Backbone as a chain_set.jsonl record, in Angstrom:
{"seq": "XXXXXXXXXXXXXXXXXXXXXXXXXXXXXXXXXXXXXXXXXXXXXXXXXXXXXXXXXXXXXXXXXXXXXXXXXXXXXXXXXXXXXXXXXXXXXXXXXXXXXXXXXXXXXXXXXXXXXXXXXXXXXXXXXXXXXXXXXXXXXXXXXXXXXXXXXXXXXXXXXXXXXXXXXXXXXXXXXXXXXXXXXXXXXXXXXXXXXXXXXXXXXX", "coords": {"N": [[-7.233, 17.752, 20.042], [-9.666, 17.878, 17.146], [-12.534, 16.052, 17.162], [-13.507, 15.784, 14.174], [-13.795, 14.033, 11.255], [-12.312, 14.544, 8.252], [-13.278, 12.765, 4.971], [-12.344, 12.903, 1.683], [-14.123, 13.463, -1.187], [-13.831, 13.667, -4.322], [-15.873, 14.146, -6.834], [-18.466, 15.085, -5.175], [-17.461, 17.481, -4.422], [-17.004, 18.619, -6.673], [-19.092, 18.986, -7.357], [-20.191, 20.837, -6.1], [-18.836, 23.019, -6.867], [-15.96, 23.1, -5.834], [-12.573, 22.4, -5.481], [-10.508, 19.7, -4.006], [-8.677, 20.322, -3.032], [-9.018, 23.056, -2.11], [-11.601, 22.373, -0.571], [-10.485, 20.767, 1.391], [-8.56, 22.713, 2.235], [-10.241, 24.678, 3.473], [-11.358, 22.834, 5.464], [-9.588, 22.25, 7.169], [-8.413, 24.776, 8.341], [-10.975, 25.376, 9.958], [-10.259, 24.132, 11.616], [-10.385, 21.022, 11.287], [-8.696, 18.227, 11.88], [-8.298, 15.718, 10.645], [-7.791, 14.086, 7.937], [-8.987, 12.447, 5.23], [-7.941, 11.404, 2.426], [-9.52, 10.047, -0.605], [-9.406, 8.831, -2.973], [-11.093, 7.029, -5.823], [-11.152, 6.593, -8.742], [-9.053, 8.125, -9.906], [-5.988, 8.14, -11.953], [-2.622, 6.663, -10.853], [-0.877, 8.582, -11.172], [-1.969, 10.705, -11.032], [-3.362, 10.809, -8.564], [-1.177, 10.824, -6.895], [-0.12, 12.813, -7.325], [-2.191, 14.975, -6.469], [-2.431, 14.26, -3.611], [0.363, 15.459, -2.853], [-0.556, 18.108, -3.074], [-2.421, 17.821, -0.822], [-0.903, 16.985, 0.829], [0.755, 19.273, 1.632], [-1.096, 20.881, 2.649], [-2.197, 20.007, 5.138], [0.348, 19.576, 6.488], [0.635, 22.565, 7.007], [-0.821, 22.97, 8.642], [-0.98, 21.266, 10.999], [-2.404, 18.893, 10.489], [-3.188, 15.367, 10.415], [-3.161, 13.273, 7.648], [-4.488, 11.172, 5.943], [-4.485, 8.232, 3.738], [-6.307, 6.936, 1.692], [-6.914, 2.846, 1.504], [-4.571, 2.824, -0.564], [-1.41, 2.043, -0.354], [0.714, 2.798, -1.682], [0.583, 5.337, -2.471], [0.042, 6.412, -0.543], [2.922, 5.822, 0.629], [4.618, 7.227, -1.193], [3.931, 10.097, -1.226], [4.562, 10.228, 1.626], [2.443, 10.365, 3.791], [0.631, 10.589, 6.797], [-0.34, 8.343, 7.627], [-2.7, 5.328, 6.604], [-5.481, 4.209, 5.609], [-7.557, 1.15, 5.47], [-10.135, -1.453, 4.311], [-12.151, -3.529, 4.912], [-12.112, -5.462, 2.639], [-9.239, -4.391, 1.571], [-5.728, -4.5, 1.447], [-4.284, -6.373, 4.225], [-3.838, -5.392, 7.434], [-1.643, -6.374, 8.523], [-0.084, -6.483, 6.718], [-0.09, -4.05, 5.349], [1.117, -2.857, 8.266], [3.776, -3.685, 7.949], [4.451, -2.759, 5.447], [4.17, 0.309, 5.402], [5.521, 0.953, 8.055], [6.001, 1.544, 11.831], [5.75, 3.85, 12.557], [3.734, 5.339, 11.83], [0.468, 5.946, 10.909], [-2.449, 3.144, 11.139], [-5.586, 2.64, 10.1], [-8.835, 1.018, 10.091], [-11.715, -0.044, 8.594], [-15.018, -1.464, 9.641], [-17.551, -3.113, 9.996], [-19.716, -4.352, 11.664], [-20.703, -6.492, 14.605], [-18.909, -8.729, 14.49], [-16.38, -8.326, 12.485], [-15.382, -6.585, 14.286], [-14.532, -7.86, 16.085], [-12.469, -9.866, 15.148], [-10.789, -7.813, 14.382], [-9.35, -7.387, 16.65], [-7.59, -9.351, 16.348], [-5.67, -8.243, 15.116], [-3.154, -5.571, 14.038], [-4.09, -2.45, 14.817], [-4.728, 1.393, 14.502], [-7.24, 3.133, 14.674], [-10.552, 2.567, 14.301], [-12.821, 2.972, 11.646], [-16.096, 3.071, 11.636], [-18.622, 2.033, 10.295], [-21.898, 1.163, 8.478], [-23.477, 3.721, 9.889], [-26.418, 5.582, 9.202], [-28.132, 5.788, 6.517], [-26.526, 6.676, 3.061], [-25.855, 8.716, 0.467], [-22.969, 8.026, -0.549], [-22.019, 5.534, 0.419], [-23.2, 2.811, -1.447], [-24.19, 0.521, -0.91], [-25.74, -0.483, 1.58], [-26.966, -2.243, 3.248], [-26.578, -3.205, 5.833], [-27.084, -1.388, 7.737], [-26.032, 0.25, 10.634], [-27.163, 2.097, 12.496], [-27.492, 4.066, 15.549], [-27.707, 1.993, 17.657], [-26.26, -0.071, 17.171], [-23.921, 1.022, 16.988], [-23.783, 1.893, 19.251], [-23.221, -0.383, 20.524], [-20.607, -1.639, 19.37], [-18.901, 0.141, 20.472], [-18.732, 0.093, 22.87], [-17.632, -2.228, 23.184], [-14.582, -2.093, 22.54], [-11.425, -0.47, 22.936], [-10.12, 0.773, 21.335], [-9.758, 3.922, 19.298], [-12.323, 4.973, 17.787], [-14.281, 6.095, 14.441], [-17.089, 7.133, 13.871], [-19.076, 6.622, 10.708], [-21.022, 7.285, 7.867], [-23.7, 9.19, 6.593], [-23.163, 11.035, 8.258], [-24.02, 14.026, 9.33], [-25.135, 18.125, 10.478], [-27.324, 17.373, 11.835], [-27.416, 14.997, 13.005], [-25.027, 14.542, 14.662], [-24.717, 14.974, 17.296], [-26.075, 13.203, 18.325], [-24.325, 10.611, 17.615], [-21.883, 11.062, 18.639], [-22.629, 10.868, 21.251], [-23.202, 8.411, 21.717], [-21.539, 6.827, 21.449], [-18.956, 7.045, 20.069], [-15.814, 7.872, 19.321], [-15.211, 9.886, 17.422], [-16.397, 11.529, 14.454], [-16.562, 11.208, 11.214], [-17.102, 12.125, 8.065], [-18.133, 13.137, 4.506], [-20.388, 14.133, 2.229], [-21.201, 16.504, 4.319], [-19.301, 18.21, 4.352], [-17.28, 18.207, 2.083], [-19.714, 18.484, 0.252], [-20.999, 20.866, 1.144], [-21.874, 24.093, 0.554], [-20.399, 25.829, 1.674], [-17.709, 24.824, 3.381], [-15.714, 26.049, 5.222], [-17.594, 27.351, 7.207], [-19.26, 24.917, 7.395], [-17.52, 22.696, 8.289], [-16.664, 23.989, 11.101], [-19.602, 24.396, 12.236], [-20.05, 21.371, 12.474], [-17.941, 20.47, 13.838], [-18.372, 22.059, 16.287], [-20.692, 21.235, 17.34], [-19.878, 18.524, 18.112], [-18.702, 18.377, 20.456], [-19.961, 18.985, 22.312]], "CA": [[-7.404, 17.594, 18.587], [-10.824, 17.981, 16.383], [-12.803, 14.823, 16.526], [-14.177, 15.524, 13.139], [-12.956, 13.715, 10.383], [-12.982, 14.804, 6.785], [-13.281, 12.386, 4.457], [-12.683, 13.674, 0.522], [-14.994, 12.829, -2.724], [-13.775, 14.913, -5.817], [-16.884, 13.719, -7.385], [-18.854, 15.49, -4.319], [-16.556, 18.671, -3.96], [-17.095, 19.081, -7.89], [-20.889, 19.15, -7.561], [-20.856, 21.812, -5.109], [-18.206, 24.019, -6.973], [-14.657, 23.309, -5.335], [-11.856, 21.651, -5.656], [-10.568, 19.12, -2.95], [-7.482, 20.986, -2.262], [-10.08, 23.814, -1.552], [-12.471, 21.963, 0.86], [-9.001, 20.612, 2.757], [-8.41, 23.878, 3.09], [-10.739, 25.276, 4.152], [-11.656, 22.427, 6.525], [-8.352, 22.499, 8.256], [-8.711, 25.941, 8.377], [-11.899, 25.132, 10.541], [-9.999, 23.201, 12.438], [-10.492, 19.757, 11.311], [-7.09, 17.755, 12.096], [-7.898, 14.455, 10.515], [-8.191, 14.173, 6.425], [-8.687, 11.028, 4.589], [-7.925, 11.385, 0.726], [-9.935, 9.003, -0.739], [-9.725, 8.632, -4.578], [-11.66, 5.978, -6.231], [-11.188, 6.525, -10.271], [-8.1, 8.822, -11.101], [-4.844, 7.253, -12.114], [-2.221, 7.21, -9.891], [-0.646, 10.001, -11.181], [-3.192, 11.773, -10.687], [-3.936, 10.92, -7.115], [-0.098, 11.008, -6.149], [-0.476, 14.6, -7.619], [-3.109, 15.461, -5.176], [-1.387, 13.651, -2.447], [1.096, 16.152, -2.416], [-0.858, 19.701, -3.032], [-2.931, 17.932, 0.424], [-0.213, 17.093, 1.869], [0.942, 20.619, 1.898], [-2.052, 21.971, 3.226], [-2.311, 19.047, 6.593], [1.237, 19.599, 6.812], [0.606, 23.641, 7.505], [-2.255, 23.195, 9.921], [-1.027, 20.393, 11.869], [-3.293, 17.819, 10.44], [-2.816, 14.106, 10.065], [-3.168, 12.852, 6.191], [-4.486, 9.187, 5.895], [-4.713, 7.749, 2.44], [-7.353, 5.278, 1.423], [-6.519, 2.19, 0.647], [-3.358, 3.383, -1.416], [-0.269, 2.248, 0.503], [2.137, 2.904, -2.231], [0.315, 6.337, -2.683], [0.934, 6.983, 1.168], [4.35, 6.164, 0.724], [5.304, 8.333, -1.941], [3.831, 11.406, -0.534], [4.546, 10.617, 3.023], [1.272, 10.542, 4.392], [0.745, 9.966, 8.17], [-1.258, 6.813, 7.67], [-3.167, 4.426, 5.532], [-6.419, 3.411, 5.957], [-8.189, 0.178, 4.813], [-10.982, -1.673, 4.602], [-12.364, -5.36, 5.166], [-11.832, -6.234, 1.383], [-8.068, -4.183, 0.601], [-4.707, -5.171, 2.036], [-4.635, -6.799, 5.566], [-3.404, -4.194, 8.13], [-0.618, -6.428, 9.27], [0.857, -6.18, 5.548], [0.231, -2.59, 5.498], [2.294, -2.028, 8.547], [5.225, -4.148, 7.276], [5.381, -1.765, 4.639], [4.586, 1.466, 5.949], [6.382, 0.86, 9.334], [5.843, 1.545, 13.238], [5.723, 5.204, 13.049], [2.504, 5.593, 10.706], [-1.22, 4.779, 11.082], [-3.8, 2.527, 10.302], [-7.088, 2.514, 10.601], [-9.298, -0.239, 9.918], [-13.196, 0.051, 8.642], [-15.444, -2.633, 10.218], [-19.214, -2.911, 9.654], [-20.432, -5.721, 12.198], [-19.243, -6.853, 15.505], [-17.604, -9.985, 13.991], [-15.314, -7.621, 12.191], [-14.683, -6.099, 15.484], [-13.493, -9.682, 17.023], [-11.701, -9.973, 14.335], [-9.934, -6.479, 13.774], [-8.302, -7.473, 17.718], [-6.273, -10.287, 16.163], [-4.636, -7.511, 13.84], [-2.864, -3.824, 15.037], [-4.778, -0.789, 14.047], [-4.666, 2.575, 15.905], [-8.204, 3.233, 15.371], [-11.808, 2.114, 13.769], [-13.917, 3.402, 10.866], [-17.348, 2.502, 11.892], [-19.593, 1.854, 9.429], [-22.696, 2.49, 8.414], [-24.517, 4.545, 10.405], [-27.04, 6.083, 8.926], [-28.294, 6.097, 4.984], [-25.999, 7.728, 2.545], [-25.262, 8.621, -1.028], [-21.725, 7.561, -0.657], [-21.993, 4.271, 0.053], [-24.115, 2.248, -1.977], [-24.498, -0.88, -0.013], [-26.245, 0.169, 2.982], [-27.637, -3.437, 3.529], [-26.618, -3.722, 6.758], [-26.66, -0.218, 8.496], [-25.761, -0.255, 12.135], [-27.813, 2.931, 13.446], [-27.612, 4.467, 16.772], [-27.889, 0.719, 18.807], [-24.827, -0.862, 16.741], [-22.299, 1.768, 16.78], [-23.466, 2.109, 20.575], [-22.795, -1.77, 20.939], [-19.438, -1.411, 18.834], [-17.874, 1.384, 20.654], [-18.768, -0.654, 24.003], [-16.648, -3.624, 23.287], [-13.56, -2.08, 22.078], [-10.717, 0.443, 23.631], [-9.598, 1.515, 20.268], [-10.397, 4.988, 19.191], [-13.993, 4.769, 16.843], [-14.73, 6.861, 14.343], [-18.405, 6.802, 12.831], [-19.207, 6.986, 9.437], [-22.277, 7.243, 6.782], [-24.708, 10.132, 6.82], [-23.808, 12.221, 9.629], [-24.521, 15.855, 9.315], [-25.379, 18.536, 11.759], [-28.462, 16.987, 12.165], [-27.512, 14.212, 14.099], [-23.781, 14.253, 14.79], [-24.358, 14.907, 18.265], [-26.379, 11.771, 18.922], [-22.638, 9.665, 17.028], [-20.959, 11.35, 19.646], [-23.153, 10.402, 22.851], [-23.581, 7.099, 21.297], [-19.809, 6.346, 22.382], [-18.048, 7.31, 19.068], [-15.026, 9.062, 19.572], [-15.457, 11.058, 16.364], [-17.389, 11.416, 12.845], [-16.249, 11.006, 9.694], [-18.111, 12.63, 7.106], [-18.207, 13.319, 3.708], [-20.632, 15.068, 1.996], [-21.463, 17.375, 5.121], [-18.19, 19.331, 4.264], [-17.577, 18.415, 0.437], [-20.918, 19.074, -0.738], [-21.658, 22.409, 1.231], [-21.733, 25.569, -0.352], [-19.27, 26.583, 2.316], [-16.809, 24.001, 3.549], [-15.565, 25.862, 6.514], [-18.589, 27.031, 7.909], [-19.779, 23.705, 7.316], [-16.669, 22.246, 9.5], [-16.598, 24.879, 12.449], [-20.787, 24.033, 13.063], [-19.929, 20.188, 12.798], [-16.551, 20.182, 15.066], [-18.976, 22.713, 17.782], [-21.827, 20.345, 18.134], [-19.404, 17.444, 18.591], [-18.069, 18.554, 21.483], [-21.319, 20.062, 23.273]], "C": [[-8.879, 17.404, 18.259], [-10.914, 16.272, 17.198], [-13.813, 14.712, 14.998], [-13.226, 15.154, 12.182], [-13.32, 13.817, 8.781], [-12.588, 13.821, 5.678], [-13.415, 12.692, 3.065], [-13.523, 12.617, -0.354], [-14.454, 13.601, -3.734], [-14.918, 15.172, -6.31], [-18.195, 15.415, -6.612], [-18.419, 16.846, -4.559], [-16.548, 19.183, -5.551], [-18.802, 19.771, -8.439], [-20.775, 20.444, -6.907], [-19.761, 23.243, -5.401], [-16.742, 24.212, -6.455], [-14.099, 22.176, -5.871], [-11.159, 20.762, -4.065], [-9.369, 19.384, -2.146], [-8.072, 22.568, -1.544], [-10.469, 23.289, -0.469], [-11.113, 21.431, 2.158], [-8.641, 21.748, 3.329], [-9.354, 24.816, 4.092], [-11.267, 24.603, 5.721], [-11.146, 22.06, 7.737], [-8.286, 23.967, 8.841], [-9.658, 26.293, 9.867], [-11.824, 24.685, 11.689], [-10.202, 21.393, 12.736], [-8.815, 19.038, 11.308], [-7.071, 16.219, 11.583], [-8.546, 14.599, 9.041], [-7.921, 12.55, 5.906], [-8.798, 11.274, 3.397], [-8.098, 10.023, 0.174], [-10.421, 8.917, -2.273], [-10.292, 7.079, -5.525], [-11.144, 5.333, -7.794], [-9.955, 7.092, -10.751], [-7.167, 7.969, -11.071], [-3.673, 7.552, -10.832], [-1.052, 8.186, -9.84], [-1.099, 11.122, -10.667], [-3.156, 11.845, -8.736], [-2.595, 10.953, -6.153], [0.211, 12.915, -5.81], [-1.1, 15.576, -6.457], [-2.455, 15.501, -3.91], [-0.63, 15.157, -2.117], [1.142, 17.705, -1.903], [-1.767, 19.211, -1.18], [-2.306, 18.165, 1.778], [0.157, 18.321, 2.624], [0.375, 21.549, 2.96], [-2.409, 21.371, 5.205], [-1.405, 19.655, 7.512], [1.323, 21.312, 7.668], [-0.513, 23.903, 8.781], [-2.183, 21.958, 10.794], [-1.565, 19.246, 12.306], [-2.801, 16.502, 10.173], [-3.706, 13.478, 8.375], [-3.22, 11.174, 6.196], [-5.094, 9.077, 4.27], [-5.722, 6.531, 2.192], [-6.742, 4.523, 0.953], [-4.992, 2.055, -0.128], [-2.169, 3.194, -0.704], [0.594, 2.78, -0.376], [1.809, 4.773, -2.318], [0.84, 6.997, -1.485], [2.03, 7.186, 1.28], [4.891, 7.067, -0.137], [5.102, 9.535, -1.369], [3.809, 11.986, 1.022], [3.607, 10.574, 4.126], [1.56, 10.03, 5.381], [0.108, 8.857, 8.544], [-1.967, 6.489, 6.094], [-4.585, 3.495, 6.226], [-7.217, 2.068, 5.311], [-9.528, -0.404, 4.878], [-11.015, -3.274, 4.344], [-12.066, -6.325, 3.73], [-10.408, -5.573, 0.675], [-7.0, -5.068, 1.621], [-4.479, -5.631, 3.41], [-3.324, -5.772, 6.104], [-2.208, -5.112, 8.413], [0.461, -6.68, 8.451], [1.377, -4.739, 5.318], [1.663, -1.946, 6.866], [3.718, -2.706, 8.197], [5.71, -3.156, 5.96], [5.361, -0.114, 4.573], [5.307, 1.557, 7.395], [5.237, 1.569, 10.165], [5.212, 2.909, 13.438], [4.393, 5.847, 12.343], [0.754, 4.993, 11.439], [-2.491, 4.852, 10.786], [-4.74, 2.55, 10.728], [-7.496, 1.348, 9.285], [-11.08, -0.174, 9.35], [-13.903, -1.306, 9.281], [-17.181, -2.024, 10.126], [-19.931, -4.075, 10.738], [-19.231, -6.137, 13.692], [-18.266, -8.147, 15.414], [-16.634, -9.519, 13.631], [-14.741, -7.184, 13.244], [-13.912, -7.148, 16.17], [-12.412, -10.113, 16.087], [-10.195, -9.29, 14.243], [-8.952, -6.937, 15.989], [-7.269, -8.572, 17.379], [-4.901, -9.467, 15.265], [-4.512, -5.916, 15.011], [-3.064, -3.034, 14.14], [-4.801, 0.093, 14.769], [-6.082, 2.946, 15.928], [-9.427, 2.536, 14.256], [-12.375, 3.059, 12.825], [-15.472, 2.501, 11.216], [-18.333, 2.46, 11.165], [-20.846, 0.845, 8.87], [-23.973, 2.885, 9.303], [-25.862, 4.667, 10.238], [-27.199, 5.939, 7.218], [-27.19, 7.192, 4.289], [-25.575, 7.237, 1.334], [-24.235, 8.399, -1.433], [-21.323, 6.773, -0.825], [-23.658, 3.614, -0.099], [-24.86, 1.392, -1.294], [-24.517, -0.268, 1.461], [-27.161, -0.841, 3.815], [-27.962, -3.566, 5.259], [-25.744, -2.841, 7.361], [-26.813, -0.634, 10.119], [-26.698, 0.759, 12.624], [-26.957, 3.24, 14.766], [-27.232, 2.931, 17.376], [-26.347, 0.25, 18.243], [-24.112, -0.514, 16.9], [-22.513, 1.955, 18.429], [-22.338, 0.778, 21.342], [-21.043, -1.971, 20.56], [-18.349, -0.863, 19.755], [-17.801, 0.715, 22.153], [-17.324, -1.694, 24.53], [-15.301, -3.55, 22.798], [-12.939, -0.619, 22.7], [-10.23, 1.289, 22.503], [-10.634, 2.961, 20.061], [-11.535, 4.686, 17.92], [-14.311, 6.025, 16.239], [-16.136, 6.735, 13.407], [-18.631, 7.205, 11.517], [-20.47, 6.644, 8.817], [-23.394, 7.798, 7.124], [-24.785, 10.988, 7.527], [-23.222, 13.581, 9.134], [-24.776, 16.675, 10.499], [-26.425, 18.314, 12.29], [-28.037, 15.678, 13.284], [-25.831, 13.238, 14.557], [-23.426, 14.677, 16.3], [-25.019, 13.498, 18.555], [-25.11, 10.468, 18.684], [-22.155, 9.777, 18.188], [-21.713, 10.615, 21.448], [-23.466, 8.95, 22.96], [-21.987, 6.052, 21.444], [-18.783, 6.621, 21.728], [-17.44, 8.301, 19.435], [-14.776, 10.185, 18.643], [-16.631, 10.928, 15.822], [-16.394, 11.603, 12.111], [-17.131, 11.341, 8.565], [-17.476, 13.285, 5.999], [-18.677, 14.395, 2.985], [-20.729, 16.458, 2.824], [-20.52, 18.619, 4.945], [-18.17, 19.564, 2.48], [-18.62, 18.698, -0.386], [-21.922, 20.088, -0.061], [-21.334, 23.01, 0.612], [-20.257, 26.23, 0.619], [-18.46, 26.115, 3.566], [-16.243, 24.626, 5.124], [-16.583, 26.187, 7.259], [-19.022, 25.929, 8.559], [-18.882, 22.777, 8.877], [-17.175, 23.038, 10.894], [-18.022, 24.446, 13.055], [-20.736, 22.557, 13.686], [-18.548, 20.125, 14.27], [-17.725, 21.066, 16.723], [-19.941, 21.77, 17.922], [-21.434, 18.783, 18.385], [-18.853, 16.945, 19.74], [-19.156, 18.966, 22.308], [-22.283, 18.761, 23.575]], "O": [[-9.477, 16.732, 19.099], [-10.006, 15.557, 17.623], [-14.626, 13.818, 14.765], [-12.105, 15.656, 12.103], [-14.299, 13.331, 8.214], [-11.418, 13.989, 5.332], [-14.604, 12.845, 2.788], [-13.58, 11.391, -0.262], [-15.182, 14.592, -3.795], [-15.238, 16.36, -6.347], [-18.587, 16.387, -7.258], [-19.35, 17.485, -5.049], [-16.02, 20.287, -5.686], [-19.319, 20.501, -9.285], [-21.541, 21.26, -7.421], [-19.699, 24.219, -4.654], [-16.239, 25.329, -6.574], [-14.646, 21.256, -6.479], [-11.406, 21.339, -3.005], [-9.055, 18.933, -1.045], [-7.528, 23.071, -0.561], [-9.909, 23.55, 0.596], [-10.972, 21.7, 3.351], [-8.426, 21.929, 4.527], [-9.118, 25.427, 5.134], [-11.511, 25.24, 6.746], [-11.651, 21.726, 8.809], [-8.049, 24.051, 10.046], [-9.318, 27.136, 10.698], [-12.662, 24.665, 12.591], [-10.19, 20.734, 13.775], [-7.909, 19.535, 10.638], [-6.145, 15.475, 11.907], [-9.646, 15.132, 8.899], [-6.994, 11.771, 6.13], [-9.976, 11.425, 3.073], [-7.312, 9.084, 0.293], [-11.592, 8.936, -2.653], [-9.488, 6.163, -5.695], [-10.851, 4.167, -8.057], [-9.591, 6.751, -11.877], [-7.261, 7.01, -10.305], [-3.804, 8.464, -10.016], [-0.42, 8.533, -8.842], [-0.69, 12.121, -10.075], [-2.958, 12.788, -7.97], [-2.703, 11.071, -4.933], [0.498, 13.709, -4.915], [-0.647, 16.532, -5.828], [-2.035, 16.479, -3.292], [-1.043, 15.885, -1.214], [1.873, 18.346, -1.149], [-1.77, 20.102, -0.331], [-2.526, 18.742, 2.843], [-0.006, 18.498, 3.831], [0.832, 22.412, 3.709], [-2.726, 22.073, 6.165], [-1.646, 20.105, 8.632], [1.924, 21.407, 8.738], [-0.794, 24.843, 9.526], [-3.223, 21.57, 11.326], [-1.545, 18.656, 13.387], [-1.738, 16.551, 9.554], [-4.932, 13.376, 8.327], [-2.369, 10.303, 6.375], [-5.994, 9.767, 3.792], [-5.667, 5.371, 2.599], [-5.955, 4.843, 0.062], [-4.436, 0.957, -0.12], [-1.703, 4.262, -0.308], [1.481, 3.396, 0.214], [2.795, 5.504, -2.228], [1.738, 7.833, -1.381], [2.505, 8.206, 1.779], [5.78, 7.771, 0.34], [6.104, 10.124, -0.963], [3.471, 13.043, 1.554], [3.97, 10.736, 5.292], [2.44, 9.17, 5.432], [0.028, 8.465, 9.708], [-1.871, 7.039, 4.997], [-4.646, 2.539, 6.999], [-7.471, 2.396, 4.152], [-10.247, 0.242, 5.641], [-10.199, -4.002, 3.78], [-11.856, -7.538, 3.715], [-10.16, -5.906, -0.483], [-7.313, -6.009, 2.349], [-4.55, -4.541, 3.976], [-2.282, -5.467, 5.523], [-1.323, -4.294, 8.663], [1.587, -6.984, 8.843], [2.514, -4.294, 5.167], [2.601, -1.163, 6.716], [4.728, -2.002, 8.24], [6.849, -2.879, 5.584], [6.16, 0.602, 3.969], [5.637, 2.716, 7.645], [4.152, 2.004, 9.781], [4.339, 3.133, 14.277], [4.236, 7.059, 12.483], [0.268, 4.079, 12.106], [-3.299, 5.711, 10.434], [-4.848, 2.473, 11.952], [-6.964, 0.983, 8.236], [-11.724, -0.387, 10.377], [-13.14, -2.267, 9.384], [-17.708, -0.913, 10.182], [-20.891, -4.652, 10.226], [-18.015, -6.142, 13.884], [-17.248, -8.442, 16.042], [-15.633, -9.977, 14.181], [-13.519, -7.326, 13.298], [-12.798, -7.094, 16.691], [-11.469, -10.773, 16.523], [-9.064, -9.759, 14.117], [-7.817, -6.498, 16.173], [-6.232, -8.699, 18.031], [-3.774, -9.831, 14.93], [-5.123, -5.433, 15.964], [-2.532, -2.848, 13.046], [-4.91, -0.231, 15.952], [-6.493, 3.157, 17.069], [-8.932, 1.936, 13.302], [-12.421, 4.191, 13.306], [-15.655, 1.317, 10.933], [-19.219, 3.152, 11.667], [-20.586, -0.358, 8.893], [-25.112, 2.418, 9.326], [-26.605, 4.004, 10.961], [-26.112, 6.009, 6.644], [-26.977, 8.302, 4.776], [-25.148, 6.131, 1.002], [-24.11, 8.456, -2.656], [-20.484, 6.568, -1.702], [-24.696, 3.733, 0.552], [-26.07, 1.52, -1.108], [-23.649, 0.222, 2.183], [-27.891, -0.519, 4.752], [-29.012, -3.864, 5.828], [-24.537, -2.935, 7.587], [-27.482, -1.527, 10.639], [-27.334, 0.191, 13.512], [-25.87, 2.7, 14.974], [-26.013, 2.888, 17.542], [-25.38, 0.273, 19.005], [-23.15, -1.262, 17.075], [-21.467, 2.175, 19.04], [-21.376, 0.789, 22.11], [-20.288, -2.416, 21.425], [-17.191, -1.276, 19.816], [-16.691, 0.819, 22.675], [-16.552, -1.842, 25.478], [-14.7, -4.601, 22.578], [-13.72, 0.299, 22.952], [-9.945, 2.467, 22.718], [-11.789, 3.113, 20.458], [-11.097, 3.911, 17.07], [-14.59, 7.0, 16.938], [-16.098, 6.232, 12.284], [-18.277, 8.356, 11.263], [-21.035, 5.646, 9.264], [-24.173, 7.194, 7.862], [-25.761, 11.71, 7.734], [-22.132, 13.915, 8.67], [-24.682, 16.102, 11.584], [-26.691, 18.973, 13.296], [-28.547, 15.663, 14.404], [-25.563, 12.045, 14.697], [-22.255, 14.768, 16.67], [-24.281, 12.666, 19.083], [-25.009, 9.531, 19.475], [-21.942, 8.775, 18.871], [-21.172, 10.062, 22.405], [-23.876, 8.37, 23.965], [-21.72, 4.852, 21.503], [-17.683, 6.584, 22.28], [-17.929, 9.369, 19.803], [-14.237, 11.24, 18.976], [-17.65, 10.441, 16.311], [-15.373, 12.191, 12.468], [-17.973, 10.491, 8.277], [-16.453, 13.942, 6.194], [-18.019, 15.427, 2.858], [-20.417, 17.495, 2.239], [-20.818, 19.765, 5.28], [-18.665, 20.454, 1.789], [-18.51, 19.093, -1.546], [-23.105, 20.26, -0.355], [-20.389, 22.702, -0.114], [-19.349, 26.939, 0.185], [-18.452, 26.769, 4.61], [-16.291, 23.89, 6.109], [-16.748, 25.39, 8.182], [-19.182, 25.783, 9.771], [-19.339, 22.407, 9.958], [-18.056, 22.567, 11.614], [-17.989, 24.11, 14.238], [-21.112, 22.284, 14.826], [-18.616, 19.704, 15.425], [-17.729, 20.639, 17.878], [-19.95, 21.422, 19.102], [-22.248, 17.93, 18.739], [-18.577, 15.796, 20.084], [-18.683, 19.443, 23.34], [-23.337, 18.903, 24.193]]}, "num_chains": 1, "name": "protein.A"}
């Protein structure tokens, strides 16, 4: 399976001319097998809506569908997980109500979070932040290269890195112990979404 992981923006994927049932496609297409639909602002009409045209598209290419945040959103449209972060619902609520067969991922920014995130069951890590990025604001207390090396050290769970990586330096994520990337704009705000995938997924593996 890919280790690239596509993380959506609408916001992002609107700037650059698509829609986010577009860039899914095309980035499954590409061969990306891990999608995180990650809606910030629409209602949840709206984002159940989505949910379902993504689902569609995961569901035909063999991809796994994780929902931000959104458990009830997950559950309505099925999604194969639910991801969270250090300030939404504690993972060991989430799996009481999405069950056994689903999964969570966990973001963590610091290795206290990491000592932490072993008292709770998550299947794998969001690692964050990396590198500078227009995504997330609060970039106070970026980890670089040394942190996410130190991170990925002290834990068996699967790691995937997040904030800023591009094809510029998404092989150093990878040699740095991270078992993926996670990225954002790199896909949603190219001009050409699978391209974009297919260069990122080849220099992750090389």
């Amino acid at each position: 399976m890919s280790n690239l992981y596509l993380v959506t923006d609408s916001e992002i994927c609107a700037q650059a001319g698509h829609t986010v049932s577009q860039v899914v496609e095309e980035a499954c297409r590409a061969g990306v097998r891990w999608v995180q639909l990650r809606e910030k602002t629409v209602t949840t009409h709206a984002f159940i809506e989505l949910g379902f045209e993504v689902r569609q598209i995961t569901q035909a290419y063999g991809a796994k569908l994780i929902v931000n945040d959104r458990v009830d959103v997950a559950l309505a449209v099925d999604a194969d997980g639910v991801h969270v972060g250090q300030d939404d619902m504690p993972p060991a609520l989430v799996r009481q109500l999405i069950g056994p067969g689903k999964v969570i991922g966990l973001s963590i920014n610091s290795l206290l979070e990491l000592q932490l995130a072993r008292e709770v069951e998550v299947d794998y890590l969001g690692v964050a932040t990396i590198f500078p990025t227009g995504t997330k604001q609060d970039t106070s207390s970026l980890l670089g290269l040394s942190g996410l090396r130190e991170i990925c050290q002290q834990t068996k769970l699967p790691t995937f890195a997040i904030g800023g990586i591009n094809a510029s330096n998404i092989r150093d994520v990878i040699r740095a112990g991270a078992t993926g990337a996670a990225v954002v704009s790199a896909i949603c705000g190219h001009p050409n979404p699978y391209e974009a995938s297919k260069e990122l997924i080849q220099l992750a593996i090389t």
